[in-house]
CSV table of C-alpha atoms and ligand atoms in Angstrom, one decimal:
chain,number,residue,atom,x,y,z
A,1,MET,CA,1.4,8.6,-45.6
A,2,ILE,CA,1.1,5.2,-44.0
A,3,ARG,CA,-1.5,5.1,-41.2
A,4,GLU,CA,0.1,4.1,-37.9
A,5,LYS,CA,-1.0,0.7,-36.7
A,6,LEU,CA,-2.9,0.4,-33.5
A,7,LEU,CA,-2.5,-2.3,-30.8
A,8,TYR,CA,-5.1,-3.1,-28.1
A,9,VAL,CA,-4.0,-5.4,-25.3
A,10,GLU,CA,-6.4,-6.9,-22.8
A,11,THR,CA,-4.7,-8.4,-19.7
A,12,PHE,CA,-6.1,-11.1,-17.4
A,13,GLY,CA,-4.7,-12.8,-14.4
A,14,CYS,CA,-1.7,-12.0,-12.3
A,15,GLN,CA,1.0,-9.3,-12.1
A,16,MET,CA,3.3,-11.5,-14.2
A,17,ASN,CA,0.8,-11.1,-17.1
A,18,VAL,CA,0.6,-7.4,-16.5
A,19,SER,CA,4.4,-7.3,-16.9
A,20,ASP,CA,4.3,-9.5,-19.9
A,21,SER,CA,1.8,-7.2,-21.5
A,22,GLU,CA,4.2,-4.3,-21.0
A,23,LYS,CA,6.9,-6.3,-22.7
A,24,ILE,CA,4.5,-7.1,-25.6
A,25,VAL,CA,3.7,-3.4,-26.1
A,26,ALA,CA,7.5,-2.6,-26.1
A,27,LEU,CA,8.2,-5.4,-28.5
A,28,LEU,CA,5.5,-4.5,-31.0
A,29,SER,CA,6.2,-0.8,-30.9
A,30,LYS,CA,9.5,-1.6,-32.7
A,31,VAL,CA,7.5,-2.9,-35.6
A,32,GLY,CA,5.1,0.0,-35.9
A,33,TYR,CA,2.3,-0.8,-33.5
A,34,HIS,CA,1.2,1.9,-31.0
A,35,PRO,CA,-1.0,1.2,-28.1
A,36,THR,CA,-4.6,2.3,-28.0
A,37,GLN,CA,-7.3,2.1,-25.3
A,38,ASP,CA,-10.0,1.8,-28.0
A,39,SER,CA,-10.4,-1.8,-29.2
A,40,SER,CA,-12.8,-0.8,-32.0
A,41,ARG,CA,-9.9,1.2,-33.7
A,42,ALA,CA,-7.2,-1.5,-33.3
A,43,ASP,CA,-5.5,-3.3,-36.1
A,44,LEU,CA,-4.2,-5.9,-33.7
A,45,ILE,CA,-6.0,-7.1,-30.6
A,46,ILE,CA,-4.1,-9.3,-28.1
A,47,LEU,CA,-5.7,-11.1,-25.2
A,48,ASN,CA,-3.1,-12.0,-22.5
A,49,THR,CA,-4.9,-14.7,-20.7
A,50,CYS,CA,-5.1,-16.5,-17.4
A,51,SER,CA,-6.2,-20.1,-16.7
A,52,VAL,CA,-5.6,-20.3,-12.9
A,53,ARG,CA,-9.3,-20.8,-12.2
A,54,GLU,CA,-12.5,-21.4,-14.1
A,55,LYS,CA,-13.7,-17.8,-13.7
A,56,PRO,CA,-10.8,-16.0,-15.3
A,57,GLU,CA,-10.7,-18.6,-18.1
A,58,LYS,CA,-14.3,-18.0,-18.9
A,59,LYS,CA,-13.7,-14.3,-19.1
A,60,VAL,CA,-11.2,-14.9,-21.9
A,61,TYR,CA,-13.8,-16.7,-24.0
A,62,SER,CA,-16.4,-14.0,-23.5
A,63,SER,CA,-13.9,-11.3,-24.5
A,64,LEU,CA,-13.1,-13.3,-27.7
A,65,GLY,CA,-16.8,-13.4,-28.5
A,66,ARG,CA,-16.9,-9.6,-28.1
A,67,PHE,CA,-14.1,-9.0,-30.6
A,68,LYS,CA,-15.5,-11.4,-33.1
A,69,GLY,CA,-18.0,-8.8,-34.2
A,70,LEU,CA,-15.1,-6.3,-34.9
A,71,LYS,CA,-13.9,-8.6,-37.7
A,72,LYS,CA,-17.2,-8.3,-39.6
A,73,GLY,CA,-17.5,-6.2,-42.7
A,74,GLY,CA,-14.2,-7.3,-44.0
A,75,ARG,CA,-12.1,-4.9,-41.8
A,76,ARG,CA,-8.5,-6.3,-41.5
A,77,LEU,CA,-8.0,-7.0,-37.8
A,78,ILE,CA,-5.5,-9.5,-36.4
A,79,LEU,CA,-6.7,-11.3,-33.3
A,80,ALA,CA,-4.1,-12.9,-31.0
A,81,VAL,CA,-4.3,-14.9,-27.8
A,82,GLY,CA,-1.3,-15.2,-25.5
A,83,GLY,CA,-0.7,-16.1,-21.9
A,84,CYS,CA,-1.7,-19.1,-19.9
A,85,VAL,CA,-4.8,-20.2,-21.8
A,86,ALA,CA,-2.9,-20.0,-25.0
A,87,GLN,CA,-0.1,-22.1,-23.5
A,88,GLN,CA,-2.6,-24.7,-22.3
A,89,GLU,CA,-4.7,-24.9,-25.4
A,90,GLY,CA,-2.2,-24.2,-28.2
A,91,GLU,CA,-3.3,-25.1,-31.7
A,92,ARG,CA,-6.7,-26.3,-30.4
A,93,LEU,CA,-7.6,-22.6,-30.1
A,94,LEU,CA,-7.0,-22.0,-33.8
A,95,GLU,CA,-9.0,-25.1,-34.6
A,96,ASN,CA,-12.0,-24.1,-32.4
A,97,ILE,CA,-12.0,-20.4,-33.1
A,98,PRO,CA,-12.0,-19.7,-36.9
A,99,TYR,CA,-11.7,-16.0,-36.6
A,100,LEU,CA,-8.5,-16.2,-34.4
A,101,ASP,CA,-5.1,-15.5,-36.1
A,102,ILE,CA,-2.4,-16.0,-33.6
A,103,VAL,CA,-1.8,-18.2,-30.5
A,104,PHE,CA,1.5,-17.6,-28.6
A,105,GLY,CA,2.5,-19.3,-25.3
A,106,THR,CA,4.1,-17.8,-22.2
A,107,HIS,CA,7.7,-18.4,-23.4
A,108,ASN,CA,7.1,-17.1,-27.0
A,109,LEU,CA,6.7,-13.3,-26.6
A,110,HIS,CA,9.9,-12.7,-28.5
A,111,LEU,CA,8.4,-14.5,-31.6
A,112,LEU,CA,5.4,-12.1,-31.7
A,113,PRO,CA,6.8,-9.4,-34.1
A,114,ASP,CA,7.5,-12.1,-36.7
A,115,MET,CA,4.2,-13.9,-36.1
A,116,VAL,CA,2.3,-10.6,-36.5
A,117,ARG,CA,4.1,-9.9,-39.8
A,118,ARG,CA,3.1,-13.3,-41.1
A,119,ALA,CA,-0.5,-12.8,-39.9
A,120,GLU,CA,-0.6,-9.5,-41.8
A,121,GLU,CA,0.1,-11.6,-44.9
A,122,GLY,CA,-2.9,-13.9,-44.1
A,123,ALA,CA,-1.3,-16.7,-42.1
A,124,ARG,CA,-2.8,-18.3,-39.0
A,125,LEU,CA,-0.2,-19.5,-36.5
A,126,ALA,CA,0.5,-21.0,-33.1
A,127,GLU,CA,3.8,-21.1,-31.1
A,128,THR,CA,3.7,-22.6,-27.7
A,129,GLY,CA,7.1,-24.2,-27.2
A,130,PHE,CA,8.8,-24.0,-23.8
A,131,ILE,CA,12.3,-22.7,-23.4
A,132,ASP,CA,13.7,-24.2,-20.2
A,133,SER,CA,17.1,-22.4,-20.0
A,134,GLU,CA,18.2,-19.0,-18.8
A,135,GLU,CA,18.0,-17.7,-22.4
A,136,ARG,CA,14.2,-17.5,-21.9
A,137,LEU,CA,14.6,-14.4,-19.7
A,138,ASP,CA,17.0,-12.6,-22.1
A,139,LEU,CA,14.7,-12.9,-25.1
A,140,PHE,CA,12.6,-9.8,-24.8
A,141,PRO,CA,13.0,-6.3,-23.6
A,142,VAL,CA,12.8,-6.2,-19.8
A,143,GLU,CA,12.5,-2.5,-19.7
A,144,ASP,CA,10.2,-0.2,-21.7
A,145,GLY,CA,11.9,3.1,-20.5
A,146,ALA,CA,8.7,4.2,-18.7
A,147,GLY,CA,9.0,6.3,-15.6
A,148,GLY,CA,6.8,6.4,-12.6
A,149,VAL,CA,7.6,6.1,-8.9
A,150,SER,CA,7.1,2.4,-8.4
A,151,ARG,CA,7.8,-0.4,-10.8
A,152,PHE,CA,7.7,-4.2,-11.0
A,153,VAL,CA,10.9,-6.1,-12.0
A,154,THR,CA,10.8,-9.8,-13.0
A,155,VAL,CA,13.5,-11.7,-11.2
A,156,MET,CA,12.4,-15.2,-11.9
A,157,GLN,CA,9.7,-17.1,-13.8
A,158,GLY,CA,8.0,-20.4,-13.6
A,159,CYS,CA,7.2,-22.6,-10.7
A,160,ASP,CA,8.5,-26.0,-9.6
A,161,ASN,CA,6.2,-26.4,-6.6
A,162,PHE,CA,3.3,-28.3,-8.1
A,163,CYS,CA,0.7,-27.4,-5.5
A,164,SER,CA,-1.9,-30.0,-6.3
A,165,TYR,CA,-4.6,-27.6,-7.3
A,166,CYS,CA,-2.5,-25.3,-9.4
A,167,ILE,CA,-2.1,-25.0,-13.2
A,168,VAL,CA,0.8,-22.5,-13.1
A,169,PRO,CA,3.7,-25.0,-13.3
A,170,TYR,CA,2.2,-26.4,-16.4
A,171,VAL,CA,1.5,-23.1,-18.2
A,172,ARG,CA,4.6,-21.2,-17.0
A,173,GLY,CA,7.1,-24.0,-17.1
A,174,ARG,CA,10.2,-24.6,-14.9
A,175,GLU,CA,11.6,-22.1,-12.5
A,176,ILE,CA,14.3,-19.9,-14.1
A,177,SER,CA,16.1,-17.1,-12.3
A,178,ARG,CA,17.4,-14.0,-14.2
A,179,ARG,CA,21.0,-13.1,-13.7
A,180,SER,CA,21.5,-10.8,-10.8
A,181,ALA,CA,23.8,-8.5,-12.8
A,182,GLU,CA,21.0,-7.9,-15.3
A,183,ILE,CA,18.5,-7.2,-12.6
A,184,ILE,CA,20.8,-4.7,-10.9
A,185,ARG,CA,21.5,-3.0,-14.2
A,186,GLU,CA,17.8,-2.6,-15.0
A,187,ILE,CA,16.9,-1.3,-11.6
A,188,THR,CA,19.9,1.1,-11.6
A,189,GLU,CA,18.6,2.6,-14.8
A,190,MET,CA,15.1,2.8,-13.4
A,191,ALA,CA,16.4,4.6,-10.3
A,192,GLU,CA,18.3,7.1,-12.6
A,193,ARG,CA,14.9,7.9,-14.2
A,194,GLY,CA,13.3,8.6,-10.8
A,195,VAL,CA,11.9,5.2,-9.8
A,196,ARG,CA,12.0,5.0,-6.0
A,197,GLU,CA,10.4,1.7,-5.3
A,198,VAL,CA,10.7,-1.7,-6.9
A,199,THR,CA,8.7,-4.9,-6.4
A,200,LEU,CA,10.7,-8.0,-7.3
A,201,LEU,CA,8.4,-10.3,-9.2
A,202,GLY,CA,8.2,-14.0,-9.7
A,203,GLN,CA,5.8,-16.9,-9.2
A,204,ASN,CA,7.9,-18.0,-6.3
A,205,VAL,CA,10.6,-15.3,-5.6
A,206,ASN,CA,12.0,-16.9,-2.5
A,207,SER,CA,13.6,-19.7,-4.5
A,208,TYR,CA,15.5,-17.1,-6.6
A,209,GLY,CA,19.0,-18.3,-7.5
A,210,LEU,CA,18.8,-21.6,-5.8
A,211,LYS,CA,19.2,-23.5,-9.0
A,212,SER,CA,21.7,-21.2,-10.7
A,213,SER,CA,25.4,-21.3,-10.0
A,214,GLY,CA,27.3,-18.1,-9.1
A,215,GLU,CA,24.1,-16.2,-8.2
A,216,PRO,CA,23.1,-14.9,-4.8
A,217,ASP,CA,20.1,-16.4,-3.0
A,218,PHE,CA,17.0,-14.2,-2.7
A,219,ALA,CA,18.1,-12.6,0.6
A,220,GLY,CA,21.4,-11.7,-1.1
A,221,LEU,CA,19.6,-10.2,-4.2
A,222,LEU,CA,17.3,-8.2,-1.9
A,223,ARG,CA,20.3,-6.6,-0.2
A,224,GLN,CA,22.0,-5.8,-3.5
A,225,VAL,CA,18.8,-4.1,-4.8
A,226,ALA,CA,18.3,-2.2,-1.6
A,227,ASP,CA,21.9,-0.8,-2.0
A,228,ILE,CA,21.2,0.7,-5.4
A,229,PRO,CA,21.4,4.5,-5.1
A,230,GLY,CA,18.0,6.2,-5.4
A,231,ILE,CA,16.0,3.1,-4.5
A,232,GLU,CA,14.3,3.8,-1.3
A,233,ARG,CA,11.9,0.9,-1.0
A,234,VAL,CA,12.0,-2.8,-2.0
A,235,ARG,CA,9.1,-5.2,-2.1
A,236,PHE,CA,8.7,-8.6,-3.5
A,237,THR,CA,5.9,-11.0,-4.5
A,238,THR,CA,5.0,-13.8,-4.4
A,239,SER,CA,6.6,-15.7,-1.5
A,240,HIS,CA,6.1,-19.4,-0.7
A,241,PRO,CA,6.0,-20.1,3.0
A,242,LYS,CA,8.3,-23.2,2.8
A,243,ASP,CA,11.1,-21.0,1.3
A,244,ILE,CA,11.0,-18.2,3.9
A,245,SER,CA,14.6,-18.6,5.1
A,246,PRO,CA,16.3,-17.2,8.2
A,247,PRO,CA,18.5,-14.9,6.1
A,248,LEU,CA,15.4,-13.6,4.4
A,249,ILE,CA,13.7,-13.0,7.7
A,250,ALA,CA,16.9,-11.2,8.8
A,251,CYS,CA,16.5,-8.8,5.9
A,252,PHE,CA,13.3,-7.5,7.5
A,253,ALA,CA,15.1,-6.9,10.8
A,254,GLU,CA,18.2,-5.3,9.3
A,255,ASN,CA,17.3,-3.5,6.2
A,256,VAL,CA,15.0,-0.5,6.5
A,257,LYS,CA,14.5,-0.3,2.7
A,258,VAL,CA,12.8,-3.7,2.7
A,259,CYS,CA,9.2,-2.7,3.2
A,260,GLY,CA,7.2,-3.9,6.2
A,261,HIS,CA,4.8,-6.1,4.2
A,262,ILE,CA,4.8,-9.7,2.9
A,263,HIS,CA,2.4,-11.5,0.8
A,264,LEU,CA,2.5,-15.0,2.2
A,265,PRO,CA,-0.3,-17.2,1.0
A,266,ALA,CA,-1.3,-20.0,3.4
A,267,GLN,CA,-4.1,-21.4,1.2
A,268,SER,CA,-5.7,-23.2,4.1
A,269,GLY,CA,-5.4,-23.5,7.9
A,270,SER,CA,-6.0,-27.2,8.1
A,271,GLU,CA,-3.1,-29.6,8.4
A,272,ALA,CA,-4.9,-32.3,6.4
A,273,VAL,CA,-5.9,-30.0,3.6
A,274,LEU,CA,-2.4,-28.5,3.4
A,275,ALA,CA,-0.9,-31.9,3.0
A,276,ARG,CA,-3.3,-32.8,0.2
A,277,MET,CA,-2.5,-29.5,-1.4
A,278,ASN,CA,1.1,-30.5,-1.5
A,279,ARG,CA,2.2,-27.2,0.0
A,280,GLY,CA,5.3,-28.5,1.7
A,281,TYR,CA,4.4,-27.0,5.2
A,282,GLY,CA,1.9,-27.5,7.9
A,283,ARG,CA,-0.2,-25.0,9.9
A,284,LYS,CA,2.3,-25.0,12.8
A,285,GLU,CA,5.3,-24.3,10.5
A,286,TYR,CA,3.4,-21.5,8.8
A,287,LEU,CA,2.5,-19.9,12.1
A,288,GLU,CA,6.1,-20.2,13.3
A,289,LYS,CA,7.3,-18.3,10.2
A,290,ILE,CA,4.7,-15.6,10.7
A,291,ALA,CA,5.9,-15.3,14.3
A,292,ALA,CA,9.5,-15.0,13.2
A,293,LEU,CA,8.6,-12.3,10.7
A,294,LYS,CA,6.6,-10.4,13.2
A,295,ALA,CA,9.5,-10.5,15.7
A,296,ALA,CA,12.0,-9.4,13.0
A,297,ARG,CA,9.8,-6.5,11.9
A,298,PRO,CA,7.3,-5.4,14.5
A,299,GLY,CA,4.1,-4.2,12.8
A,300,ILE,CA,4.8,-6.1,9.6
A,301,GLN,CA,1.7,-6.3,7.4
A,302,ILE,CA,0.8,-9.8,6.2
A,303,THR,CA,-1.5,-10.5,3.2
A,304,GLY,CA,-2.3,-13.9,1.7
A,305,ASP,CA,-4.4,-16.1,-0.5
A,306,MET,CA,-6.9,-18.7,0.7
A,307,ILE,CA,-8.8,-21.4,-1.1
A,308,VAL,CA,-12.1,-22.7,0.3
A,309,GLY,CA,-13.8,-26.0,-0.7
A,310,PHE,CA,-10.7,-28.0,-1.6
A,311,PRO,CA,-11.5,-31.7,-2.0
A,312,GLY,CA,-12.3,-33.3,1.3
A,313,GLU,CA,-12.5,-29.9,3.2
A,314,GLY,CA,-14.9,-30.4,6.0
A,315,GLU,CA,-16.4,-27.8,8.3
A,316,ALA,CA,-13.7,-28.5,10.9
A,317,ASP,CA,-11.0,-27.9,8.3
A,318,PHE,CA,-12.7,-24.7,7.3
A,319,GLN,CA,-12.8,-23.6,11.0
A,320,ASP,CA,-9.1,-24.1,11.1
A,321,THR,CA,-8.7,-21.7,8.2
A,322,LEU,CA,-10.8,-19.1,10.0
A,323,SER,CA,-8.8,-19.5,13.2
A,324,LEU,CA,-5.5,-19.2,11.3
A,325,MET,CA,-6.8,-15.9,9.7
A,326,GLU,CA,-7.5,-14.5,13.2
A,327,GLU,CA,-4.1,-15.6,14.5
A,328,VAL,CA,-2.2,-14.1,11.6
A,329,GLY,CA,-4.4,-11.0,11.5
A,330,TYR,CA,-4.1,-10.5,7.7
A,331,ALA,CA,-4.1,-7.0,6.4
A,332,ASP,CA,-5.9,-8.3,3.4
A,333,LEU,CA,-6.7,-11.6,1.8
A,334,PHE,CA,-7.5,-12.9,-1.7
A,335,SER,CA,-9.9,-15.8,-1.4
A,336,PHE,CA,-11.1,-18.2,-4.0
A,337,LYS,CA,-13.5,-21.1,-4.3
A,338,TYR,CA,-11.6,-24.2,-5.4
A,339,SER,CA,-12.0,-25.0,-9.1
A,340,VAL,CA,-10.7,-28.1,-10.7
A,341,ARG,CA,-7.9,-27.6,-13.2
A,342,SER,CA,-7.5,-30.6,-15.5
A,343,GLY,CA,-4.1,-32.2,-15.5
A,344,THR,CA,-3.2,-31.1,-12.0
A,345,GLY,CA,-2.7,-33.5,-9.1
A,346,ALA,CA,-6.0,-32.6,-7.3
A,347,ALA,CA,-8.0,-33.2,-10.4
A,348,GLY,CA,-7.7,-36.9,-9.3
A,349,TYR,CA,-9.6,-36.1,-6.1
A,350,PRO,CA,-13.4,-36.0,-6.2
A,351,ASP,CA,-14.5,-32.3,-6.2
A,352,ASP,CA,-16.8,-33.2,-3.3
A,353,VAL,CA,-17.6,-29.9,-1.6
A,354,ALA,CA,-20.9,-28.7,-3.0
A,355,GLY,CA,-21.0,-25.4,-4.9
A,356,ALA,CA,-23.4,-23.9,-2.4
A,357,VAL,CA,-21.1,-24.9,0.5
A,358,LYS,CA,-18.1,-23.4,-1.2
A,359,GLN,CA,-20.0,-20.2,-1.7
A,360,GLU,CA,-21.2,-20.1,1.9
A,361,ARG,CA,-17.7,-20.7,3.2
A,362,LEU,CA,-16.3,-18.0,0.9
A,363,SER,CA,-18.9,-15.5,2.2
A,364,ARG,CA,-18.1,-16.3,5.8
A,365,LEU,CA,-14.4,-16.1,5.2
A,366,GLN,CA,-14.7,-12.7,3.4
A,367,GLU,CA,-17.0,-11.3,6.1
A,368,LEU,CA,-14.4,-12.2,8.8
A,369,GLN,CA,-11.6,-10.7,6.7
A,370,ARG,CA,-13.4,-7.5,6.1
A,371,LYS,CA,-13.7,-7.2,9.9
A,372,ILE,CA,-10.0,-7.9,10.4
A,373,THR,CA,-9.0,-5.5,7.7
A,374,LEU,CA,-11.1,-2.7,9.0
A,375,GLU,CA,-9.8,-3.2,12.6
A,376,GLY,CA,-6.2,-3.2,11.2
A,377,ASN,CA,-6.9,0.0,9.3
A,378,ARG,CA,-8.4,1.6,12.4
A,379,SER,CA,-5.3,0.8,14.4
A,380,PHE,CA,-3.3,3.3,12.2
A,381,VAL,CA,-5.5,6.3,13.1
A,382,GLY,CA,-3.5,8.7,15.2
A,383,THR,CA,-0.1,7.3,13.9
A,384,ILE,CA,2.4,9.0,11.6
A,385,GLN,CA,3.2,6.9,8.6
A,386,GLU,CA,5.9,7.3,6.0
A,387,VAL,CA,4.1,7.4,2.6
A,388,LEU,CA,5.8,7.1,-0.8
A,389,VAL,CA,3.6,9.5,-2.8
A,390,GLU,CA,2.7,7.8,-6.1
A,391,GLY,CA,0.4,10.3,-7.8
A,392,VAL,CA,-2.9,12.1,-7.8
A,393,ASN,CA,-6.0,10.0,-7.1
A,394,ARG,CA,-8.7,9.2,-9.7
A,395,ARG,CA,-11.0,12.0,-8.6
A,396,GLY,CA,-8.1,14.4,-9.0
A,397,ASP,CA,-8.5,16.1,-5.7
A,398,GLN,CA,-5.9,14.3,-3.5
A,399,LEU,CA,-2.5,12.7,-3.5
A,400,PHE,CA,-2.2,9.0,-2.8
A,401,GLY,CA,0.6,6.7,-1.8
A,402,ARG,CA,1.4,3.7,0.2
A,403,THR,CA,2.8,3.1,3.7
A,404,SER,CA,5.7,0.7,4.1
A,405,GLY,CA,3.1,-1.9,5.1
A,406,ASN,CA,1.3,-1.3,1.7
A,407,ARG,CA,-1.8,0.5,2.9
A,408,VAL,CA,-3.1,3.1,0.6
A,409,VAL,CA,-3.3,6.6,2.0
A,410,ASN,CA,-5.1,9.6,0.5
A,411,PHE,CA,-4.2,13.1,1.6
A,412,SER,CA,-4.1,16.7,0.4
A,413,GLY,CA,-0.8,18.1,-0.7
A,414,PRO,CA,1.1,19.7,-3.5
A,415,PRO,CA,1.9,17.5,-6.6
A,416,SER,CA,5.6,18.4,-5.9
A,417,LEU,CA,5.5,15.7,-3.3
A,418,ILE,CA,5.0,12.9,-5.9
A,419,GLY,CA,8.0,10.6,-5.8
A,420,SER,CA,9.0,11.5,-2.3
A,421,ILE,CA,8.5,9.8,1.0
A,422,THR,CA,6.4,12.1,3.2
A,423,GLU,CA,5.2,11.8,6.8
A,424,VAL,CA,1.4,11.6,6.9
A,425,ALA,CA,-0.7,11.7,10.1
A,426,ILE,CA,-3.5,9.2,9.7
A,427,THR,CA,-6.9,10.7,10.6
A,428,ARG,CA,-9.5,8.2,9.3
A,429,ALA,CA,-9.7,4.6,8.3
A,430,PHE,CA,-11.9,3.0,5.7
A,431,GLN,CA,-12.3,-0.5,4.4
A,432,ASN,CA,-9.8,-0.2,1.6
A,433,SER,CA,-7.7,2.9,2.4
A,434,LEU,CA,-6.6,5.4,5.0
A,435,LEU,CA,-7.1,9.2,5.1
A,436,GLY,CA,-4.4,11.5,6.4
A,437,GLU,CA,-2.8,14.9,6.4
A,438,THR,CA,0.7,16.1,6.0
A,439,ARG,CA,2.5,17.9,8.7
A,440,THR,CA,2.4,21.2,6.7
A,441,SER,CA,-1.4,21.0,6.2
A,442,ARG,CA,-1.7,20.2,10.0
A,443,GLN,CA,0.4,23.2,10.8
A,444,LEU,CA,-1.6,25.4,8.5
A,445,ALA,CA,-4.8,24.2,10.0
A,446,ALA,CA,-3.4,24.8,13.5
A,447,ALA,CA,-2.3,28.3,12.6
A,448,SER,CA,-5.7,29.1,11.3
A,449,GLY,CA,-7.3,27.8,14.5
A,450,ILE,CA,-9.1,24.9,12.8
A,451,LEU,CA,-7.2,22.2,14.7
B,1,SAH,N1,2.6,-18.5,-6.2
B,1,SAH,C1,1.7,-17.9,-7.2
B,1,SAH,C2,0.3,-18.1,-7.0
B,1,SAH,C3,-0.4,-18.0,-8.3
B,1,SAH,S1,-2.0,-18.4,-8.3
B,1,SAH,C4,2.1,-16.5,-7.4
B,1,SAH,O1,3.1,-16.2,-8.0
B,1,SAH,O2,1.3,-15.5,-7.1
B,1,SAH,C5,-2.8,-17.2,-7.3
B,1,SAH,C6,-3.7,-17.9,-6.3
B,1,SAH,O3,-4.8,-18.5,-7.0
B,1,SAH,C7,-3.1,-19.0,-5.5
B,1,SAH,O4,-2.4,-18.5,-4.4
B,1,SAH,C8,-4.3,-19.7,-5.0
B,1,SAH,O5,-4.9,-19.2,-3.9
B,1,SAH,C9,-5.3,-19.5,-6.2
B,1,SAH,N2,-5.5,-20.7,-7.0
B,1,SAH,C10,-4.7,-21.4,-7.7
B,1,SAH,N3,-5.2,-22.4,-8.3
B,1,SAH,C11,-6.5,-22.5,-7.9
B,1,SAH,C12,-7.6,-23.4,-8.1
B,1,SAH,N4,-7.5,-24.5,-8.9
B,1,SAH,N5,-8.8,-23.1,-7.5
B,1,SAH,C13,-8.9,-22.1,-6.7
B,1,SAH,N6,-7.9,-21.2,-6.4
B,1,SAH,C14,-6.7,-21.4,-7.0
B,2,SF4,FE1,0.8,-22.5,-8.0
B,2,SF4,FE2,1.9,-23.4,-5.8
B,2,SF4,FE3,3.5,-22.6,-7.8
B,2,SF4,FE4,2.1,-20.8,-6.4
B,2,SF4,S1,3.7,-22.1,-5.6
B,2,SF4,S2,2.3,-20.9,-8.6
B,2,SF4,S3,0.2,-21.9,-6.0
B,2,SF4,S4,2.1,-24.3,-7.8
B,3,F3S,FE1,-3.1,-16.8,-14.3
B,3,F3S,FE2,-1.0,-17.5,-15.6
B,3,F3S,FE3,-0.8,-15.7,-13.7
B,3,F3S,S1,-2.6,-18.8,-15.0
B,3,F3S,S2,-2.4,-16.3,-12.3
B,3,F3S,S3,-1.8,-15.5,-15.6
B,3,F3S,S4,0.7,-17.3,-14.2
């Protein structure tokens, strides 16, 4: 009997890479590779990489070093690198890493089965060509048939924004939107399998459809998705502030299925820094959009990304970032120290904020955000929240789910609640989650005199 071949995939970076890894697993299962969690047993190891900052990029190289040892002793193991580092480095990776077999870029997932077959025969190969047409999005399975309550669906790929610090437009290529009919078909099938919530995914979802003829804009797509029977919640990520349009804001006011949360990275609160970042909006404009979103959906939860130590950022600029954070009241914030990416616009500016200053600003920013997040979480205590129940928590003793505003809630209840939207009374707030109880458990407690 032929032993089944095992595939181990390690994923770095953003949700787009997580989705791509799912597609890679689906593609390679068709040629006999089954996923394993144990890299030491794998016949094929794939690193799906990220090059957005220095730190994630370094992680890739340390993982590669780890897997080098597995090749010793003559065991046949194919080692492949995909994703954004692969796109950036291409053939150079094969030249520099003698034990590496395959390099595949962000537009070349569909070539993998054939590349793996050739590597099985001893070849070493790299494919990193870009495909800048709609065909790109039809080249690999979009759906793996998996169930679950909440799923991500890619609606567009690539980025044309060229923020001056960012490598993504270079490693993901031009913005391409998937055809809406395809998206609707895929989500309809998901809903039939029990999926209740979808998150529409793209590097810059708000510009969906703007460059393709005969397609709706993003607000139109959102409404179509919300109309799919069985879909009870729709989310989307990531949004660019300059493309938040009045029709999109109206979706938050009019459509209850559109969740009360938006990830809207500001990157900085300083007018001067935003201009050098080439973000296409200023502080005032950003705050106006936030105000319009808050007016359209009272209580909307806002999350974002922030960079500290961008070239030329002085203490006053940084203070503007802190004051913007307080004004917005972010539910949560991902924050990063600026790191130069070669080939980007900002690589031409001197990286003139000292490492220690970047670190100190990051710590201050994160301390402030922890305070704002905890205050935000505490404001839910005593409220009733609608929670989409996603599953049993890691400890196995409680259910967990998310509020419309994307806060995690843990509570006791029967597993039969998984997949449904349940009213939960919030009883305690922590830094990263909320604790609650369902009406039934409250009634039981009341009946037994505990409450
Ligand atoms: N619009 C994108 C953002 C991708 S990059 C999306 O689809 O999510 C994620 C975040 O990394 C950015 O929002 C930015 O805050 C941060 N980032 C990107 N390049 C960076 C750099 N050179 N240094 C520090 N942080 C960076
Ligand atoms: Fe990078 Fe800016 Fe594009 Fe986001 S919008 S991926 S930060 S270039
Ligand atoms: Fe990283 Fe590429 Fe995503 S650089 S953040 S994995 S698009």
